[in-house]
């Protein structure tokens, strides 16, 4: 320890668990860092933010600005996906301290002749420490200061801010304090922050009863997905499905002849996680799908489920990776009293865990080699945390553009841990947050706590496993409300279709969130444009999301005043001037609701007494308002929500050109 170092650096933000995990950002973000940086006494302090791309030899630096109460802030621009490091450096700046005191004494009329000599001495010493040509500039400054005949001129020379910057840049750091730790920020591509997901079962694309859909059929459906405005097409497992212990329709223990089984019961004599179900097609068909999707602006996301059917080749080739019961049978999956006889979990406590990890990593690499860069990981919370940290890091080494979505509806701390370990996006509790208070508190938790530094929520109003009571009983209006909330509150959202856009409300039984005739266990041909669908609304929402950057972030939400508990009102701000959007949603799917809404006119750039135009991007209606209060009525059956763009410029008589 250098006993003469006088700087303390504390309260560095952002950091996750004292720097144990990386903060997450996306390409193009401004990485803003704050810290408490101070010294004993009253000397001036200089603080620098150090940064570099991980692996680079040289650090870059930018000078930090003092905020208040010894809080400092600096920032740097983040480049291409990868890992970046940042740290802090601070020192007592004797030359700036001298400048400050010189100015005070001179303005007070005191004799500063000795002070000028002290300043000259400091500059002379700096010249001996600096490298050329900076040293020559400092020698010239000393000569000019010593030879200036006029006192005012000498003081002006001494107070030159460029001199202070030069001294700080090239020398005067001998007793600087470097923060004891370097922090890491993980930079993802922008799709990690902004994406619209659509989930479907390719096997249901056959078009007629009894015909198994294929990957070629999936290619045929791409224009429809693009028309709806989605840029990620997520496929449940596309691998061979086990025969023994296969589940029947409605999750019945015994399958009937012709029952296709659950895609999550992975593996048969025809192959496992690196194979494609024969009835879906071939690897060549899959790669054709990836290429055609890319041409239409869509990425294919694959489901990765680390589990096996009893017929998976792993059970014969690597029995040591599984648990075996005393009767010689393999231990299938259970969540008592539920039993999943068609699924066999891995034993992650096997002595051969390293070989198991390597094989599971190779599954991701196999599909990455075939063009996949987005993975939805099934139940990651039931697998070891260290394994995920290792696999995700290895995948990012191979390609920093890879994105991982954690499908984990579990305890909050576990979901947070998975995000910290490197998952790019996370499923959320959104599906079960229905009231104004629930939504406000949950979004505030996600966007105002430290969670915003490492967790990106992906809002899904439904999944093949989740048909909430709100959707079961709220009718078509409930589906319109929930998709609007998902698409506007979160920059990442998705739906399981066509069940969602067709507003399918029927559960397996009262009190259940399972779909009746669940597609997980049977093939269901759909009339994708059937009566009562909400395709037009979904398409509009996705178009608005693409056109307005305010909806391409999540943490920019601010909840606004509404006098009705049934009307949620919020603003999504934008870095672009005039790009903010106001969103009002009737949360009651049964009743028309009216509310008095308070608009944040100052935030939106509206002057007191100024009229403004509100343009509802959903309905197309325009209206002129004045003042901060607006009355609104929302009919859940017709238009349960409004998305307003506010304009402050209105035409005047001088804007017309009748006489030109």
XYZ file of C-alpha atoms in Angstrom:
660
model
C 0.000 0.000 0.000
C 1.229 3.477 -0.868
C 0.641 5.507 2.273
C 0.724 8.814 0.399
C -2.238 7.949 -1.845
C -5.119 10.050 -0.611
C -8.071 9.131 -2.839
C -11.024 6.986 -1.756
C -13.261 5.348 -4.386
C -16.587 3.922 -3.221
C -20.122 3.195 -4.351
C -19.286 2.208 -7.925
C -22.421 1.806 -10.032
C -23.345 -0.247 -11.933
C -21.945 -3.459 -10.550
C -23.567 -6.814 -9.847
C -22.766 -8.593 -6.595
C -19.535 -6.643 -6.041
C -18.433 -7.314 -9.598
C -18.983 -11.075 -9.527
C -21.225 -10.876 -12.607
C -21.218 -8.757 -15.740
C -23.611 -5.871 -16.278
C -25.524 -6.284 -19.527
C -25.994 -3.752 -22.313
C -26.451 -3.774 -26.105
C -24.379 -2.451 -28.969
C -24.518 1.328 -29.249
C -25.437 1.947 -25.610
C -23.706 4.671 -23.665
C -22.159 2.941 -20.656
C -22.700 5.380 -17.786
C -20.664 4.797 -14.630
C -20.917 6.642 -11.324
C -18.803 6.484 -8.166
C -18.012 8.386 -4.982
C -14.452 9.704 -5.408
C -12.947 12.034 -2.807
C -9.840 12.951 -0.870
C -8.991 14.154 2.601
C -8.721 17.904 2.950
C -9.760 20.425 0.323
C -7.529 19.708 -2.654
C -8.980 19.360 -6.133
C -9.626 15.804 -7.351
C -9.472 14.384 -10.865
C -11.389 11.202 -11.682
C -10.995 9.055 -14.785
C -13.157 6.265 -16.158
C -10.976 3.537 -17.672
C -12.363 1.120 -20.249
C -11.347 -1.395 -22.904
C -12.667 -4.325 -24.847
C -11.761 -7.468 -22.972
C -8.502 -8.840 -24.331
C -7.125 -5.481 -25.509
C -3.765 -4.463 -24.053
C -4.381 -0.743 -23.798
C -6.934 1.006 -21.600
C -8.772 4.048 -22.892
C -9.915 6.776 -20.549
C -12.393 9.581 -20.290
C -12.504 12.264 -17.634
C -15.429 12.045 -15.240
C -17.605 14.975 -14.217
C -18.439 15.896 -10.636
C -22.168 15.754 -9.863
C -22.698 16.618 -6.200
C -21.623 15.373 -2.784
C -18.411 13.844 -4.233
C -20.377 11.802 -6.783
C -18.759 11.530 -10.196
C -20.043 10.323 -13.551
C -18.441 9.254 -16.801
C -19.443 7.277 -19.852
C -18.153 5.513 -22.943
C -19.758 4.125 -26.083
C -20.138 0.366 -26.367
C -19.213 -1.242 -29.658
C -19.777 -4.654 -31.173
C -21.059 -7.603 -29.071
C -18.553 -9.008 -26.615
C -17.182 -8.225 -23.185
C -15.817 -4.866 -22.080
C -14.043 -3.915 -18.856
C -14.167 -0.697 -16.873
C -12.526 0.678 -13.760
C -11.753 3.985 -12.047
C -8.725 6.110 -11.334
C -8.484 9.184 -9.120
C -5.796 11.501 -7.843
C -5.224 14.790 -6.047
C -4.527 17.447 -8.668
C -2.068 19.909 -7.198
C -2.010 22.122 -10.272
C -5.796 22.552 -10.378
C -5.744 23.181 -6.634
C -3.117 25.861 -7.263
C -5.258 27.398 -10.026
C -8.320 27.511 -7.771
C -6.444 29.202 -4.929
C -4.640 31.582 -7.285
C -7.927 32.829 -8.696
C -9.426 33.335 -5.226
C -6.383 35.265 -3.956
C -6.126 37.383 -7.085
C -9.834 38.273 -6.997
C -9.447 39.185 -3.307
C -6.629 41.610 -4.176
C -3.884 39.652 -2.427
C -0.248 39.512 -3.507
C 0.123 36.439 -5.728
C 3.747 36.802 -6.823
C 4.840 33.852 -4.722
C 1.849 31.847 -5.912
C 2.948 32.365 -9.499
C 6.396 30.999 -8.654
C 4.783 27.954 -7.031
C 2.767 27.366 -10.186
C 5.890 27.688 -12.315
C 7.620 25.127 -10.102
C 4.717 22.674 -10.488
C 4.834 23.051 -14.274
C 8.611 22.619 -14.323
C 8.332 19.375 -12.391
C 5.569 18.192 -14.735
C 7.823 18.885 -17.722
C 10.427 16.468 -16.321
C 7.778 13.716 -16.075
C 6.044 14.266 -19.401
C 6.998 12.809 -22.759
C 7.700 14.866 -25.831
C 6.065 16.902 -27.322
C 4.012 17.530 -24.138
C 7.181 18.250 -22.189
C 8.112 21.004 -24.647
C 4.641 22.571 -24.308
C 5.082 22.636 -20.528
C 8.557 24.208 -20.767
C 7.139 26.891 -23.023
C 4.359 27.521 -20.494
C 6.928 27.908 -17.694
C 8.950 30.370 -19.779
C 5.869 32.386 -20.696
C 4.697 32.487 -17.094
C 8.092 33.606 -15.794
C 8.594 36.267 -18.461
C 5.122 37.826 -18.440
C 5.660 41.380 -17.124
C 2.033 42.129 -16.316
C 0.532 40.503 -13.226
C -2.882 40.107 -14.832
C -1.303 38.502 -17.872
C 0.654 36.052 -15.739
C -2.463 35.116 -13.792
C -4.363 34.574 -17.026
C -1.597 32.306 -18.301
C -1.607 30.331 -15.073
C -5.348 29.854 -15.113
C -5.420 28.391 -18.644
C -7.592 25.254 -18.441
C -5.596 23.683 -21.264
C -2.549 23.682 -19.015
C -4.487 21.831 -16.320
C -5.653 19.231 -18.835
C -2.103 18.782 -20.120
C -0.661 18.244 -16.647
C -3.404 15.736 -15.801
C -3.061 13.868 -19.074
C 0.688 13.362 -19.141
C 1.837 13.361 -15.537
C 0.790 14.165 -11.954
C -0.542 10.624 -11.457
C 2.274 9.212 -9.368
C 0.065 8.904 -6.294
C -3.174 8.056 -8.104
C -5.565 5.489 -6.659
C -6.784 2.784 -9.022
C -9.934 1.011 -7.910
C -9.031 -2.454 -6.644
C -11.332 -4.227 -9.088
C -12.132 -4.196 -12.787
C -15.783 -4.609 -13.719
C -17.228 -6.312 -16.791
C -20.095 -5.332 -19.083
C -21.485 -7.888 -21.512
C -22.628 -6.327 -24.771
C -25.287 -8.163 -26.762
C -26.585 -7.363 -30.213
C -29.676 -5.170 -30.263
C -32.090 -8.058 -30.782
C -31.414 -9.079 -27.173
C -33.139 -5.843 -26.156
C -35.831 -5.625 -28.837
C -37.559 -8.640 -30.376
C -41.032 -9.963 -31.196
C -41.424 -13.740 -30.829
C -43.965 -16.084 -32.366
C -44.182 -19.718 -31.220
C -45.802 -22.483 -33.235
C -45.674 -26.261 -33.600
C -44.472 -27.162 -37.125
C -46.196 -30.541 -36.925
C -49.582 -28.772 -36.860
C -48.977 -27.100 -40.232
C -50.199 -30.057 -42.272
C -53.374 -28.213 -43.186
C -55.726 -31.178 -42.847
C -56.600 -33.644 -40.131
C -54.154 -36.530 -39.976
C -51.340 -34.951 -41.973
C -48.105 -34.258 -40.088
C -46.697 -30.822 -40.826
C -43.098 -30.425 -41.977
C -40.284 -27.911 -41.955
C -41.134 -27.210 -45.587
C -44.629 -26.258 -44.421
C -42.912 -23.988 -41.927
C -41.161 -22.247 -44.806
C -44.572 -21.731 -46.374
C -45.880 -20.019 -43.264
C -43.034 -17.478 -43.059
C -44.829 -14.778 -45.109
C -47.731 -14.979 -42.674
C -45.412 -14.579 -39.676
C -43.787 -11.609 -41.400
C -47.219 -10.118 -42.110
C -47.974 -10.270 -38.396
C -44.738 -8.376 -37.788
C -42.739 -10.943 -35.820
C -38.974 -11.191 -36.234
C -38.335 -14.375 -34.224
C -40.031 -17.693 -35.023
C -39.587 -20.021 -32.065
C -39.966 -23.771 -32.609
C -40.529 -26.257 -29.774
C -38.150 -29.265 -29.901
C -37.886 -30.621 -33.451
C -36.085 -33.846 -32.507
C -37.224 -37.494 -32.710
C -39.836 -38.340 -30.042
C -39.636 -41.420 -27.853
C -42.024 -44.354 -28.320
C -41.924 -46.121 -24.962
C -43.801 -44.326 -22.170
C -45.139 -41.898 -24.798
C -47.940 -39.701 -23.475
C -51.322 -39.668 -25.194
C -53.691 -36.813 -25.845
C -54.445 -34.556 -22.868
C -51.301 -35.928 -21.162
C -52.839 -39.384 -20.712
C -50.372 -41.977 -19.459
C -51.160 -44.411 -22.273
C -50.820 -43.318 -25.887
C -53.194 -44.498 -28.564
C -51.927 -45.608 -31.977
C -51.088 -42.502 -33.975
C -50.610 -40.220 -30.966
C -47.520 -38.110 -31.776
C -46.302 -37.695 -28.185
C -44.725 -34.661 -26.566
C -41.859 -32.965 -28.446
C -40.145 -32.537 -25.078
C -39.783 -36.340 -24.759
C -36.625 -36.162 -26.842
C -34.878 -39.098 -28.439
C -35.567 -42.360 -30.228
C -33.505 -44.963 -32.105
C -33.555 -42.415 -34.954
C -31.492 -39.950 -32.966
C -31.438 -37.397 -30.182
C -30.736 -33.707 -29.677
C -28.713 -33.405 -32.893
C -31.342 -35.043 -35.080
C -34.641 -33.969 -36.602
C -37.890 -35.861 -36.262
C -38.223 -37.809 -39.535
C -41.788 -36.632 -40.128
C -40.634 -33.000 -39.926
C -37.949 -33.434 -42.550
C -34.173 -33.355 -42.798
C -31.271 -31.195 -41.695
C -31.203 -29.814 -45.223
C -34.864 -28.791 -44.833
C -33.995 -27.079 -41.567
C -31.149 -25.105 -43.069
C -33.413 -24.095 -45.947
C -35.873 -22.799 -43.328
C -33.157 -20.771 -41.599
C -32.047 -19.212 -44.881
C -35.549 -18.360 -46.086
C -36.476 -16.918 -42.700
C -33.418 -14.687 -42.831
C -34.476 -13.427 -46.261
C -37.788 -12.372 -44.734
C -36.248 -10.650 -41.708
C -37.024 -13.494 -39.301
C -34.673 -15.506 -37.110
C -35.337 -19.093 -36.087
C -35.143 -19.751 -32.345
C -34.767 -23.348 -31.200
C -35.920 -24.927 -27.974
C -33.105 -26.666 -26.091
C -34.415 -29.052 -23.440
C -31.788 -31.039 -21.566
C -33.840 -34.173 -20.944
C -34.452 -37.459 -22.711
C -37.117 -39.982 -23.510
C -36.410 -43.527 -22.298
C -35.465 -44.323 -25.925
C -32.757 -41.671 -26.279
C -29.400 -43.077 -27.495
C -27.745 -41.440 -24.482
C -29.304 -44.035 -22.154
C -27.501 -46.879 -23.901
C -24.343 -44.995 -24.746
C -23.919 -43.192 -21.427
C -25.947 -44.887 -18.671
C -23.664 -43.174 -16.134
C -25.365 -39.850 -16.931
C -28.680 -40.992 -15.392
C -30.082 -42.191 -12.080
C -31.029 -45.848 -11.874
C -33.420 -47.259 -9.302
C -32.832 -50.468 -7.313
C -35.152 -52.410 -9.646
C -32.907 -51.574 -12.602
C -35.232 -49.006 -14.166
C -34.200 -45.479 -14.910
C -35.531 -42.647 -12.746
C -38.044 -40.623 -14.757
C -38.985 -37.015 -14.050
C -41.331 -36.248 -11.168
C -42.742 -33.232 -9.437
C -44.848 -35.087 -6.850
C -47.628 -35.855 -7.253
C -47.084 -35.202 -10.986
C -45.228 -37.875 -12.948
C -43.558 -37.502 -16.320
C -42.910 -41.093 -17.320
C -41.934 -40.079 -20.858
C -39.056 -37.860 -19.676
C -35.763 -38.926 -18.091
C -33.651 -36.194 -16.455
C -29.873 -36.147 -16.451
C -28.039 -36.823 -13.202
C -25.904 -33.702 -12.941
C -24.150 -35.086 -9.868
C -22.642 -37.922 -11.854
C -18.889 -38.411 -11.375
C -18.692 -38.028 -15.163
C -20.156 -34.518 -15.024
C -17.385 -33.018 -17.149
C -18.098 -35.371 -20.040
C -21.808 -34.625 -19.676
C -21.199 -30.868 -19.782
C -19.050 -31.199 -22.894
C -21.758 -33.162 -24.682
C -24.492 -30.705 -23.744
C -22.335 -27.805 -24.900
C -21.844 -29.584 -28.216
C -25.630 -29.540 -28.769
C -25.615 -25.744 -28.863
C -22.553 -25.742 -31.084
C -24.188 -28.232 -33.472
C -27.167 -25.947 -34.094
C -25.027 -22.797 -34.159
C -23.086 -24.416 -37.001
C -26.418 -24.632 -38.825
C -27.222 -20.965 -38.513
C -29.123 -20.752 -35.216
C -28.251 -17.782 -33.013
C -31.260 -17.723 -30.667
C -32.046 -20.443 -28.136
C -34.991 -20.728 -25.782
C -33.734 -22.930 -22.948
C -36.345 -25.142 -21.291
C -36.394 -25.219 -17.479
C -32.830 -23.975 -16.926
C -33.569 -23.586 -13.218
C -33.516 -27.387 -12.813
C -29.916 -27.621 -14.047
C -26.682 -26.522 -12.318
C -25.887 -22.816 -12.286
C -22.137 -23.345 -12.952
C -22.941 -25.360 -16.064
C -24.968 -22.544 -17.578
C -22.300 -19.969 -16.814
C -19.713 -22.181 -18.534
C -21.826 -23.168 -21.562
C -23.051 -19.635 -22.264
C -19.515 -18.238 -21.971
C -18.207 -20.882 -24.397
C -21.029 -20.195 -26.847
C -20.288 -16.463 -26.750
C -16.620 -17.146 -27.353
C -17.659 -18.907 -30.538
C -20.108 -16.172 -31.558
C -20.902 -13.069 -29.433
C -24.206 -12.709 -31.325
C -25.828 -15.750 -29.708
C -28.924 -15.037 -27.574
C -30.303 -17.213 -24.769
C -33.860 -16.939 -23.391
C -34.373 -18.524 -19.967
C -37.737 -20.312 -19.715
C -37.936 -20.346 -15.940
C -41.147 -19.586 -14.057
C -39.768 -20.140 -10.601
C -38.650 -18.301 -7.491
C -37.421 -14.761 -8.084
C -33.885 -15.233 -6.780
C -33.352 -18.229 -9.073
C -34.605 -16.301 -12.092
C -32.260 -13.447 -11.198
C -29.314 -15.821 -10.797
C -29.876 -17.269 -14.260
C -29.911 -13.776 -15.749
C -26.686 -12.902 -13.951
C -25.053 -16.063 -15.296
C -25.502 -14.833 -18.846
C -29.039 -15.447 -20.143
C -29.828 -12.600 -22.536
C -33.583 -12.595 -21.861
C -35.846 -14.021 -19.172
C -39.430 -15.173 -18.996
C -41.328 -13.209 -16.364
C -44.332 -13.119 -14.053
C -46.153 -10.811 -16.480
C -48.794 -13.417 -17.377
C -50.123 -13.302 -13.787
C -49.905 -9.538 -13.199
C -53.369 -8.250 -14.089
C -54.360 -5.296 -11.910
C -53.077 -1.758 -12.181
C -51.237 -2.071 -8.891
C -49.691 -5.443 -9.799
C -48.437 -4.193 -13.147
C -47.112 -0.924 -11.757
C -45.256 -2.584 -8.882
C -43.836 -5.350 -11.062
C -42.586 -3.028 -13.810
C -41.123 -0.694 -11.198
C -39.257 -3.652 -9.702
C -37.898 -4.671 -13.109
C -36.935 -1.185 -14.297
C -35.961 0.771 -11.188
C -34.060 -1.775 -9.073
C -30.644 -3.315 -9.730
C -32.487 -6.011 -11.703
C -32.444 -3.672 -14.711
C -28.652 -4.059 -14.876
C -28.763 -7.798 -15.579
C -32.301 -8.974 -16.415
C -34.178 -8.323 -19.646
C -37.787 -9.492 -19.311
C -39.642 -11.084 -22.203
C -43.412 -10.722 -21.750
C -45.592 -13.635 -22.895
C -49.365 -13.437 -22.267
C -49.628 -17.160 -23.041
C -47.464 -20.223 -23.724
C -48.358 -23.854 -24.542
C -48.267 -24.406 -20.760
C -49.989 -21.220 -19.635
C -53.557 -20.176 -20.358
C -54.298 -17.807 -17.481
C -57.705 -17.388 -15.881
C -57.765 -13.816 -17.221
C -57.672 -15.188 -20.777
C -60.043 -18.047 -19.993
C -62.840 -15.781 -18.782
C -62.128 -12.360 -20.291
C -63.125 -13.183 -23.849
C -61.644 -11.629 -26.964
C -61.127 -8.328 -25.142
C -58.789 -10.019 -22.664
C -56.518 -11.170 -25.487
C -56.443 -7.667 -26.986
C -55.624 -6.130 -23.619
C -52.853 -8.563 -22.740
C -51.075 -8.413 -26.100
C -51.173 -4.615 -26.014
C -49.665 -4.570 -22.536
C -46.978 -7.087 -23.474
C -46.030 -5.249 -26.671
C -45.860 -1.786 -25.100
C -44.548 -2.419 -21.592
C -41.678 -4.693 -22.650
C -39.358 -4.317 -25.614
C -39.227 -8.131 -25.838
C -42.530 -9.978 -26.069
C -43.993 -13.112 -27.605
C -47.137 -15.141 -28.116
C -47.901 -18.804 -28.636
C -50.023 -19.017 -31.747
C -52.264 -19.484 -33.512
C -54.047 -20.136 -30.199
C -53.476 -16.552 -29.081
C -54.523 -14.574 -32.154
C -57.581 -16.845 -32.461
C -58.415 -16.024 -28.808
C -58.713 -19.692 -27.767
C -59.926 -19.567 -24.129
C -60.706 -23.193 -23.255
C -58.739 -24.860 -20.453
C -58.408 -28.563 -19.814
C -60.415 -28.283 -16.595
C -61.618 -25.746 -14.052
C -58.672 -24.378 -12.090
C -56.181 -25.541 -14.714
C -53.955 -23.391 -16.925
C -53.470 -26.214 -19.432
C -55.100 -25.805 -22.829
C -57.876 -28.220 -23.700
C -56.678 -30.530 -26.487
C -53.181 -29.231 -25.802
C -50.949 -29.036 -28.841
C -48.124 -30.403 -26.705
C -49.705 -33.846 -27.024
C -51.527 -33.806 -30.351
C -51.505 -32.312 -33.827
C -54.040 -29.510 -34.274
C -54.710 -28.096 -37.734
C -55.655 -24.433 -37.392
C -57.691 -22.007 -39.425
C -55.129 -19.265 -38.892
C -57.491 -16.510 -40.004
C -60.587 -17.879 -38.330
C -63.454 -15.688 -37.103
C -62.832 -13.381 -34.162
C -59.064 -13.294 -34.645
C -57.026 -10.261 -33.542
C -54.402 -10.428 -36.279
C -54.950 -6.818 -37.332
C -54.242 -5.532 -33.817
C -51.120 -7.684 -33.474
C -49.840 -6.503 -36.833
C -50.443 -2.851 -35.874
C -48.664 -3.275 -32.554
C -45.615 -4.786 -34.200
C -45.561 -2.058 -36.836
C -45.704 0.651 -34.166
C -42.945 -1.118 -32.235
C -40.709 -1.093 -35.300
C -41.415 2.541 -36.159
C -41.103 4.092 -32.687
C -37.907 3.646 -30.691
C -39.773 4.424 -27.453
C -41.167 0.880 -27.558
C -37.743 -0.649 -28.220
C -36.675 -0.308 -24.587
C -38.217 -1.506 -21.336
C -36.587 0.587 -18.615
C -37.884 3.864 -20.099
C -41.423 3.369 -18.776
C -42.942 5.946 -16.412
C -46.384 5.412 -14.919
C -48.695 8.413 -14.963
C -51.698 9.566 -13.006
C -55.063 8.035 -13.842
C -58.092 8.424 -11.588
C -59.391 4.944 -12.475
C -57.990 1.728 -11.019
C -59.033 0.031 -14.245
C -57.066 2.279 -16.608
C -53.293 1.958 -16.733
C -51.578 5.058 -18.111
C -47.872 5.342 -18.845
C -45.318 7.038 -21.065
C -42.416 5.443 -22.885
C -39.762 8.089 -23.406
C -37.347 8.222 -26.320
C -33.848 9.541 -26.829
C -35.145 11.167 -29.998
C -36.835 14.517 -29.506
C -40.585 14.171 -29.838
C -40.384 10.381 -29.888
C -42.211 9.650 -26.629
C -45.442 7.634 -26.697
C -48.349 7.717 -24.244
C -50.237 4.471 -23.660
C -53.629 4.069 -21.961
C -55.105 0.589 -21.448
C -58.449 -0.478 -20.012
C -57.599 -3.477 -17.821
C -61.253 -4.505 -17.422
C -62.234 -6.855 -20.284
C -65.935 -6.671 -19.363
C -66.799 -2.974 -18.989
C -66.319 0.360 -20.706
C -64.118 2.466 -18.447
C -63.539 6.214 -18.372
C -60.596 7.932 -16.747
C -59.112 11.359 -16.203
C -55.474 11.201 -17.286
C -52.700 13.613 -16.375
C -50.222 14.200 -19.165
C -46.579 15.089 -18.298
C -46.513 18.135 -20.580
C -43.131 19.353 -19.367
C -41.549 15.989 -20.114
C -43.157 16.032 -23.550
C -41.937 19.544 -24.405
C -45.341 21.266 -24.254
C -45.283 24.846 -22.949
C -47.889 26.185 -20.539
C -51.007 27.187 -22.458
C -49.785 25.564 -25.665
C -52.161 23.415 -27.682
C -51.040 19.987 -28.825
C -52.175 17.236 -31.145
C -52.749 13.682 -29.910
C -52.611 11.034 -32.635
C -53.828 7.552 -31.631
C -51.587 5.217 -33.595
C -54.020 2.311 -33.161
C -57.268 3.929 -34.290
C -55.784 6.683 -36.439
C -57.911 9.321 -34.695
C -56.477 12.788 -34.045
C -57.611 15.371 -31.532
C -56.388 18.755 -30.289
C -55.951 19.253 -26.545
C -54.848 21.949 -24.157
C -53.850 21.592 -20.509
C -52.433 18.632 -18.597
C -55.676 16.703 -18.032
C -57.442 14.566 -20.632
C -60.651 12.578 -20.327
C -60.720 9.217 -22.043
C -63.199 6.377 -22.499
C -62.000 2.921 -23.560
C -64.350 0.188 -24.756
C -62.724 -3.249 -24.238
C -64.783 -4.848 -26.989
C -63.830 -2.298 -29.641
C -60.627 -0.516 -28.614
C -59.372 -1.328 -25.112
C -56.209 0.750 -25.569
C -54.785 3.871 -27.182
C -51.183 4.639 -28.110
C -50.710 8.377 -28.507
C -48.030 10.291 -30.304
C -48.025 13.936 -29.201
C -47.190 16.796 -31.563
C -46.799 20.415 -30.446
C -46.732 22.145 -33.847
C -50.064 23.291 -35.219
C -50.578 25.251 -38.438
C -51.134 28.996 -38.347
C -52.327 31.380 -41.053
C -48.714 32.234 -41.860
C -48.049 28.584 -42.775
C -50.391 28.675 -45.787
C -49.241 29.742 -49.218
C -52.408 31.098 -50.861
C -50.554 34.030 -52.388
C -47.345 32.251 -53.435
